[in-house]
GROMACS .gro file of C-alpha atoms in nm:
model
  348
    1MET     CA    1  -3.015  -1.035   0.089
    2GLY     CA    2  -2.679  -1.005   0.271
    3LYS     CA    3  -2.584  -1.274   0.519
    4THR     CA    4  -2.411  -1.223   0.852
    5VAL     CA    5  -2.045  -1.321   0.846
    6THR     CA    6  -1.933  -1.522   1.147
    7ASP     CA    7  -1.568  -1.597   1.069
    8ASP     CA    8  -1.429  -1.243   1.090
    9SER     CA    9  -1.190  -1.114   1.358
   10ALA     CA   10  -1.409  -0.806   1.416
   11ALA     CA   11  -1.723  -0.989   1.532
   12ARG     CA   12  -1.800  -0.737   1.805
   13PRO     CA   13  -1.979  -0.404   1.740
   14VAL     CA   14  -1.738  -0.118   1.674
   15SER     CA   15  -1.761   0.259   1.637
   16LEU     CA   16  -1.718   0.417   1.297
   17SER     CA   17  -1.419   0.623   1.416
   18SER     CA   18  -1.241   0.311   1.537
   19LEU     CA   19  -1.295   0.163   1.191
   20GLY     CA   20  -1.115   0.460   1.035
   21TRP     CA   21  -1.415   0.682   0.958
   22SER     CA   22  -1.331   1.054   0.944
   23ASP     CA   23  -1.468   1.387   0.822
   24PHE     CA   24  -1.313   1.309   0.481
   25PHE     CA   25  -1.579   1.041   0.432
   26LYS     CA   26  -1.857   1.206   0.631
   27ASP     CA   27  -1.842   1.515   0.410
   28GLN     CA   28  -1.927   1.300   0.107
   29LEU     CA   29  -2.269   1.197   0.239
   30GLU     CA   30  -2.575   1.339   0.064
   31PRO     CA   31  -2.895   1.439   0.252
   32HIS     CA   32  -3.101   1.170   0.078
   33GLU     CA   33  -2.857   0.901   0.203
   34ALA     CA   34  -2.944   0.944   0.571
   35GLY     CA   35  -3.100   0.597   0.582
   36LEU     CA   36  -2.786   0.424   0.454
   37ALA     CA   37  -2.511   0.292   0.680
   38PRO     CA   38  -2.134   0.319   0.622
   39HIS     CA   39  -1.956  -0.016   0.582
   40ARG     CA   40  -1.586  -0.086   0.538
   41ILE     CA   41  -1.488  -0.359   0.292
   42ALA     CA   42  -1.309  -0.643   0.474
   43THR     CA   43  -1.261  -0.899   0.194
   44VAL     CA   44  -1.304  -0.901  -0.182
   45HIS     CA   45  -1.379  -1.233  -0.348
   46ARG     CA   46  -1.458  -1.315  -0.708
   47ALA     CA   47  -1.834  -1.308  -0.658
   48ARG     CA   48  -1.892  -1.152  -0.315
   49LEU     CA   49  -1.784  -0.882  -0.071
   50THR     CA   50  -1.773  -0.885   0.308
   51ALA     CA   51  -1.767  -0.571   0.516
   52ILE     CA   52  -1.765  -0.441   0.874
   53SER     CA   53  -2.027  -0.199   1.001
   54GLN     CA   54  -2.103  -0.061   1.346
   55THR     CA   55  -2.304  -0.374   1.421
   56GLY     CA   56  -2.033  -0.616   1.313
   57PRO     CA   57  -1.932  -0.809   1.000
   58VAL     CA   58  -2.180  -0.868   0.717
   59GLY     CA   59  -2.196  -0.999   0.362
   60LEU     CA   60  -2.293  -0.729   0.113
   61THR     CA   61  -2.528  -0.769  -0.182
   62LEU     CA   62  -2.401  -0.609  -0.500
   63PRO     CA   63  -2.640  -0.411  -0.721
   64VAL     CA   64  -2.703  -0.531  -1.075
   65HIS     CA   65  -2.413  -0.479  -1.317
   66SER     CA   66  -2.164  -0.418  -1.034
   67GLN     CA   67  -1.839  -0.616  -1.012
   68THR     CA   68  -1.632  -0.703  -0.707
   69GLY     CA   69  -1.321  -0.595  -0.898
   70ASP     CA   70  -1.435  -0.234  -0.864
   71PHE     CA   71  -1.379  -0.250  -0.488
   72ALA     CA   72  -1.070  -0.276  -0.269
   73VAL     CA   73  -1.019  -0.398   0.085
   74GLY     CA   74  -1.043  -0.086   0.304
   75ASP     CA   75  -1.301   0.091   0.085
   76TRP     CA   76  -1.589   0.273   0.252
   77VAL     CA   77  -1.930   0.203   0.099
   78LEU     CA   78  -2.289   0.294   0.180
   79ALA     CA   79  -2.539   0.010   0.214
   80ASP     CA   80  -2.895  -0.048   0.328
   81PRO     CA   81  -2.871  -0.163   0.693
   82GLN     CA   82  -3.169  -0.397   0.648
   83THR     CA   83  -3.096  -0.568   0.316
   84GLN     CA   84  -2.718  -0.500   0.305
   85LEU     CA   85  -2.762  -0.391  -0.056
   86LEU     CA   86  -2.460  -0.181  -0.154
   87HIS     CA   87  -2.550   0.161  -0.298
   88ARG     CA   88  -2.217   0.327  -0.372
   89ARG     CA   89  -1.850   0.353  -0.284
   90LEU     CA   90  -1.716   0.670  -0.125
   91ILE     CA   91  -1.416   0.852  -0.267
   92ARG     CA   92  -1.092   0.699  -0.143
   93LYS     CA   93  -0.850   0.899   0.066
   94THR     CA   94  -0.564   0.683  -0.056
   95VAL     CA   95  -0.550   0.386  -0.291
   96LEU     CA   96  -0.277   0.127  -0.339
   97GLU     CA   97  -0.263  -0.030  -0.681
   98ARG     CA   98   0.000  -0.220  -0.868
   99ARG     CA   99   0.056  -0.338  -1.222
  100THR     CA  100   0.187  -0.687  -1.287
  101GLU     CA  101   0.378  -0.792  -1.597
  102GLY     CA  102   0.142  -0.861  -1.885
  103SER     CA  103  -0.153  -0.687  -1.716
  104LYS     CA  104  -0.323  -0.399  -1.894
  105THR     CA  105  -0.504  -0.266  -1.589
  106PRO     CA  106  -0.371  -0.199  -1.238
  107GLN     CA  107  -0.471  -0.434  -0.956
  108LEU     CA  108  -0.626  -0.280  -0.646
  109ALA     CA  109  -0.424  -0.374  -0.336
  110GLY     CA  110  -0.594  -0.166  -0.066
  111ALA     CA  111  -0.778   0.159   0.001
  112ASN     CA  112  -0.775   0.427   0.270
  113VAL     CA  113  -0.440   0.306   0.405
  114ASP     CA  114  -0.261   0.548   0.638
  115THR     CA  115   0.075   0.369   0.653
  116LEU     CA  116   0.236   0.118   0.418
  117PHE     CA  117   0.477  -0.122   0.587
  118ILE     CA  118   0.729  -0.236   0.327
  119VAL     CA  119   0.870  -0.560   0.464
  120THR     CA  120   1.205  -0.701   0.352
  121SER     CA  121   1.462  -0.925   0.515
  122CYS     CA  122   1.832  -0.893   0.585
  123ASN     CA  123   1.930  -1.161   0.335
  124ALA     CA  124   1.919  -1.216  -0.041
  125ASP     CA  125   1.567  -1.069  -0.053
  126PHE     CA  126   1.704  -0.720   0.026
  127ASN     CA  127   1.698  -0.533  -0.304
  128LEU     CA  128   1.727  -0.155  -0.334
  129ALA     CA  129   1.559  -0.136  -0.673
  130ARG     CA  130   1.255  -0.330  -0.552
  131LEU     CA  131   1.231  -0.121  -0.235
  132GLU     CA  132   1.230   0.192  -0.450
  133ARG     CA  133   0.940   0.050  -0.647
  134TYR     CA  134   0.740  -0.004  -0.328
  135LEU     CA  135   0.824   0.349  -0.213
  136ALA     CA  136   0.707   0.497  -0.544
  137LEU     CA  137   0.386   0.296  -0.503
  138ALA     CA  138   0.334   0.433  -0.149
  139ASN     CA  139   0.409   0.793  -0.250
  140GLU     CA  140   0.174   0.777  -0.546
  141ALA     CA  141  -0.100   0.628  -0.330
  142GLY     CA  142  -0.074   0.914  -0.079
  143THR     CA  143   0.013   0.683   0.209
  144ASN     CA  144   0.314   0.705   0.442
  145PRO     CA  145   0.584   0.441   0.383
  146VAL     CA  146   0.781   0.265   0.658
  147ILE     CA  147   1.043  -0.001   0.581
  148LEU     CA  148   1.057  -0.301   0.815
  149LEU     CA  149   1.373  -0.513   0.821
  150THR     CA  150   1.331  -0.873   0.935
  151LYS     CA  151   1.568  -1.168   0.991
  152ALA     CA  152   1.834  -0.940   1.139
  153ASP     CA  153   1.961  -1.237   1.340
  154THR     CA  154   2.080  -1.404   1.019
  155VAL     CA  155   2.345  -1.141   0.941
  156ALA     CA  156   2.652  -1.008   1.121
  157ASP     CA  157   2.561  -0.638   1.088
  158ALA     CA  158   2.195  -0.544   1.034
  159GLN     CA  159   2.285  -0.175   1.063
  160THR     CA  160   2.432  -0.191   0.713
  161TYR     CA  161   2.089  -0.278   0.577
  162LEU     CA  162   1.927  -0.006   0.788
  163LYS     CA  163   2.166   0.255   0.654
  164GLN     CA  164   2.103   0.157   0.292
  165ALA     CA  165   1.726   0.154   0.336
  166SER     CA  166   1.718   0.488   0.520
  167ALA     CA  167   1.905   0.656   0.234
  168LEU     CA  168   1.638   0.568  -0.022
  169GLN     CA  169   1.405   0.857   0.066
  170ARG     CA  170   1.420   1.162   0.288
  171GLY     CA  171   1.260   1.122   0.629
  172LEU     CA  172   1.192   0.753   0.569
  173PRO     CA  173   1.139   0.553   0.892
  174VAL     CA  174   1.319   0.216   0.897
  175VAL     CA  175   1.260  -0.034   1.178
  176ILE     CA  176   1.452  -0.355   1.252
  177LEU     CA  177   1.229  -0.612   1.418
  178ASN     CA  178   1.153  -0.978   1.475
  179PRO     CA  179   0.797  -1.043   1.348
  180ARG     CA  180   0.748  -1.320   1.605
  181SER     CA  181   0.846  -1.104   1.902
  182LYS     CA  182   0.592  -0.920   2.116
  183ASP     CA  183   0.831  -0.625   2.097
  184ALA     CA  184   0.739  -0.591   1.728
  185ALA     CA  185   0.391  -0.468   1.815
  186ALA     CA  186   0.538  -0.209   2.053
  187ALA     CA  187   0.786  -0.091   1.788
  188LEU     CA  188   0.505  -0.035   1.538
  189ALA     CA  189   0.256   0.113   1.785
  190PRO     CA  190   0.304   0.474   1.659
  191TRP     CA  191   0.142   0.372   1.329
  192CYS     CA  192  -0.118   0.127   1.463
  193GLY     CA  193  -0.339   0.338   1.692
  194VAL     CA  194  -0.718   0.343   1.709
  195GLY     CA  195  -0.875   0.403   1.368
  196GLN     CA  196  -0.541   0.382   1.184
  197THR     CA  197  -0.503   0.147   0.888
  198VAL     CA  198  -0.176  -0.010   0.782
  199ALA     CA  199  -0.099  -0.244   0.495
  200LEU     CA  200   0.192  -0.482   0.446
  201VAL     CA  201   0.369  -0.545   0.117
  202GLY     CA  202   0.683  -0.736   0.035
  203SER     CA  203   0.811  -1.059  -0.113
  204SER     CA  204   0.682  -1.392   0.009
  205GLY     CA  205   0.865  -1.535   0.309
  206VAL     CA  206   0.985  -1.210   0.466
  207GLY     CA  207   0.749  -1.243   0.762
  208LYS     CA  208   0.439  -1.045   0.660
  209SER     CA  209   0.182  -1.301   0.773
  210THR     CA  210   0.375  -1.366   1.093
  211LEU     CA  211   0.378  -0.992   1.161
  212VAL     CA  212   0.002  -0.971   1.099
  213ASN     CA  213  -0.047  -1.242   1.362
  214THR     CA  214   0.180  -1.058   1.607
  215LEU     CA  215   0.001  -0.725   1.555
  216ALA     CA  216  -0.338  -0.890   1.592
  217GLY     CA  217  -0.249  -1.038   1.930
  218LEU     CA  218  -0.546  -1.188   2.112
  219THR     CA  219  -0.798  -1.009   1.889
  220GLN     CA  220  -0.718  -1.232   1.593
  221GLU     CA  221  -0.932  -1.546   1.597
  222LEU     CA  222  -0.811  -1.693   1.271
  223ALA     CA  223  -0.434  -1.654   1.253
  224GLN     CA  224  -0.272  -1.622   0.913
  225GLU     CA  225  -0.093  -1.936   0.801
  226THR     CA  226   0.282  -1.883   0.775
  227GLY     CA  227   0.538  -2.058   0.560
  228GLY     CA  228   0.909  -2.121   0.557
  229ILE     CA  229   1.207  -2.010   0.355
  230ARG     CA  230   1.388  -2.200   0.083
  231GLU     CA  231   1.741  -2.179   0.223
  232HIS     CA  232   1.922  -2.195  -0.110
  233ASP     CA  233   1.779  -1.867  -0.239
  234SER     CA  234   1.613  -1.699   0.063
  235LYS     CA  235   1.279  -1.701  -0.119
  236GLY     CA  236   0.962  -1.768   0.074
  237ARG     CA  237   0.661  -1.982   0.011
  238HIS     CA  238   0.338  -1.801  -0.071
  239THR     CA  239   0.112  -1.824   0.234
  240THR     CA  240  -0.123  -1.528   0.182
  241THR     CA  241  -0.333  -1.567  -0.132
  242SER     CA  242  -0.590  -1.290  -0.089
  243ARG     CA  243  -0.628  -0.949   0.071
  244SER     CA  244  -0.817  -0.905   0.394
  245LEU     CA  245  -0.876  -0.651   0.671
  246HIS     CA  246  -0.782  -0.759   1.024
  247ALA     CA  247  -0.836  -0.588   1.360
  248ILE     CA  248  -0.509  -0.538   1.548
  249ALA     CA  249  -0.444  -0.515   1.920
  250GLY     CA  250  -0.353  -0.145   1.915
  251GLY     CA  251  -0.701  -0.051   1.798
  252GLY     CA  252  -0.612  -0.013   1.432
  253TRP     CA  253  -0.650  -0.229   1.122
  254VAL     CA  254  -0.410  -0.413   0.897
  255ILE     CA  255  -0.443  -0.526   0.536
  256ASP     CA  256  -0.231  -0.826   0.449
  257THR     CA  257  -0.145  -0.876   0.083
  258PRO     CA  258  -0.002  -1.165  -0.119
  259GLY     CA  259   0.374  -1.162  -0.176
  260MET     CA  260   0.488  -0.948  -0.468
  261ARG     CA  261   0.830  -1.023  -0.610
  262THR     CA  262   0.755  -0.843  -0.935
  263LEU     CA  263   0.609  -0.494  -0.927
  264ARG     CA  264   0.574  -0.278  -1.234
  265VAL     CA  265   0.551   0.099  -1.190
  266SER     CA  266   0.314   0.292  -1.413
  267ASP     CA  267   0.161   0.638  -1.403
  268ALA     CA  268   0.361   0.722  -1.091
  269ALA     CA  269   0.536   1.049  -1.173
  270PHE     CA  270   0.454   1.209  -0.838
  271GLY     CA  271   0.568   0.903  -0.644
  272ILE     CA  272   0.899   0.892  -0.832
  273GLU     CA  273   0.962   1.265  -0.789
  274THR     CA  274   0.913   1.229  -0.413
  275LEU     CA  275   1.134   0.921  -0.395
  276PHE     CA  276   1.419   1.077  -0.592
  277ALA     CA  277   1.394   1.427  -0.441
  278GLU     CA  278   1.765   1.494  -0.489
  279ILE     CA  279   1.728   1.446  -0.866
  280THR     CA  280   1.399   1.634  -0.880
  281GLU     CA  281   1.559   1.937  -0.714
  282LEU     CA  282   1.866   1.933  -0.939
  283ALA     CA  283   1.672   1.909  -1.265
  284PRO     CA  284   1.571   2.282  -1.282
  285LEU     CA  285   1.940   2.372  -1.266
  286CYS     CA  286   2.020   2.191  -1.592
  287ARG     CA  287   2.100   2.405  -1.897
  288PHE     CA  288   1.827   2.246  -2.106
  289ARG     CA  289   1.469   2.235  -1.991
  290ASP     CA  290   1.408   1.887  -2.137
  291CYS     CA  291   1.737   1.746  -2.012
  292THR     CA  292   1.738   1.366  -1.989
  293HIS     CA  293   2.034   1.373  -1.749
  294ALA     CA  294   2.217   1.133  -1.978
  295HIS     CA  295   2.459   1.319  -2.208
  296GLU     CA  296   2.353   1.685  -2.236
  297PRO     CA  297   2.611   1.957  -2.160
  298GLY     CA  298   2.541   2.165  -1.854
  299CYS     CA  299   2.346   1.885  -1.681
  300ALA     CA  300   2.333   1.952  -1.307
  301VAL     CA  301   2.242   1.591  -1.234
  302GLN     CA  302   2.542   1.451  -1.421
  303GLY     CA  303   2.750   1.717  -1.248
  304ALA     CA  304   2.641   1.576  -0.912
  305VAL     CA  305   2.743   1.228  -1.028
  306THR     CA  306   3.085   1.356  -1.135
  307ALA     CA  307   3.128   1.533  -0.801
  308GLY     CA  308   3.048   1.213  -0.615
  309VAL     CA  309   2.734   1.361  -0.460
  310LEU     CA  310   2.491   1.136  -0.650
  311ASP     CA  311   2.533   0.761  -0.691
  312PRO     CA  312   2.532   0.673  -1.064
  313GLU     CA  313   2.345   0.350  -0.986
  314ARG     CA  314   2.075   0.554  -0.814
  315LEU     CA  315   2.045   0.769  -1.129
  316ALA     CA  316   2.022   0.457  -1.346
  317ARG     CA  317   1.738   0.322  -1.131
  318TRP     CA  318   1.561   0.659  -1.148
  319ARG     CA  319   1.584   0.654  -1.528
  320LYS     CA  320   1.444   0.301  -1.548
  321LEU     CA  321   1.145   0.387  -1.328
  322VAL     CA  322   1.072   0.709  -1.516
  323GLU     CA  323   1.076   0.529  -1.850
  324GLU     CA  324   0.858   0.249  -1.718
  325SER     CA  325   0.611   0.489  -1.558
  326SER     CA  326   0.582   0.717  -1.861
  327ASN     CA  327   0.473   0.429  -2.084
  328GLN     CA  328   0.126   0.473  -1.934
  329THR     CA  329   0.025   0.806  -1.789
  330SER     CA  330  -0.306   0.979  -1.724
  331GLY     CA  331  -0.163   1.326  -1.677
  332ARG     CA  332  -0.226   1.347  -1.302
  333ASN     CA  333  -0.019   1.599  -1.109
  334GLY     CA  334  -0.044   1.455  -0.760
  335PRO     CA  335  -0.091   1.139  -0.558
  336ARG     CA  336  -0.393   0.915  -0.611
  337GLY     CA  337  -0.518   0.987  -0.260
  338GLY     CA  338  -0.570   1.309  -0.068
  339ASN     CA  339  -0.640   1.627  -0.261
  340ALA     CA  340  -0.624   1.454  -0.596
  341ALA     CA  341  -0.920   1.238  -0.499
  342ALA     CA  342  -1.114   1.517  -0.332
  343GLY     CA  343  -1.182   1.684  -0.663
  344ARG     CA  344  -1.366   1.386  -0.808
  345SER     CA  345  -1.741   1.351  -0.822
  346LYS     CA  346  -1.897   1.211  -0.507
  347LYS     CA  347  -2.086   0.959  -0.716
  348ARG     CA  348  -1.774   0.802  -0.860
   0.00000   0.00000   0.00000
């Protein structure tokens, strides 16, 4: 039988809508499930799950043959309100997953995330290729990416970093902020309203845990531990070791994730096409339909490079991501969330 969880930041009763519940999930309910209650997964451990329901935080009981690895923080599940026995997971609106080097299966990083905050700092951590990987991840997941630049006070001109980051994808919001400042919460308020879910990704030491604490404000009872920076290489110490869902002062929710310095891209064709829209739009103009944009005559992409319209380094990074992604593909034609998920069986 499930036990009540007492160490969660959302100890007070909440409404389903404030938890992020919407018609997308409501429409998945079957008539015979009227006696079950929606719960949102708050933490995923090796042998147990905790969740938040309208009555507060609880520990869920997994059915026989179920594994915690099948669930992600942010998932919506149906459970018996008396026994807290989990019956099934609802289809995800969006899902963040990443593949680490040497891993055969992707690792679930978060589900039903509306906005992905990609955190990097204005120092040696700033890396265009890695930011593009995070953006491809966000696009493929069906969530909206926002880049956050920290440690602006350590450089002479932070606007240089802002300009480079903004150019990575069309319409990409980029915000310079100090994670420790109260102004940071105000700057991110447009994405952190009631019922909205955000997640933070980025290398260790860029200020993710500090930002979680700032966003949580007075609602966060157990602040995330934060660590320092190794000055010789600008690399941070790992302070977040697991994923968890936290209530934030603006009425929304935030998923903090462990630092990720290495991020492999796989099965992310849609995410890459969105990220490199300028290349995607030029490709149909090439003479050959299967043009690799490397050496073929009549290549519109290479023509753009020659004309100085397209950065050759940008093209090289596109090629690397495409090759890496195509090594493992499932043939999907759209993002993992949204319409792509809506076509799946409700029992999945």
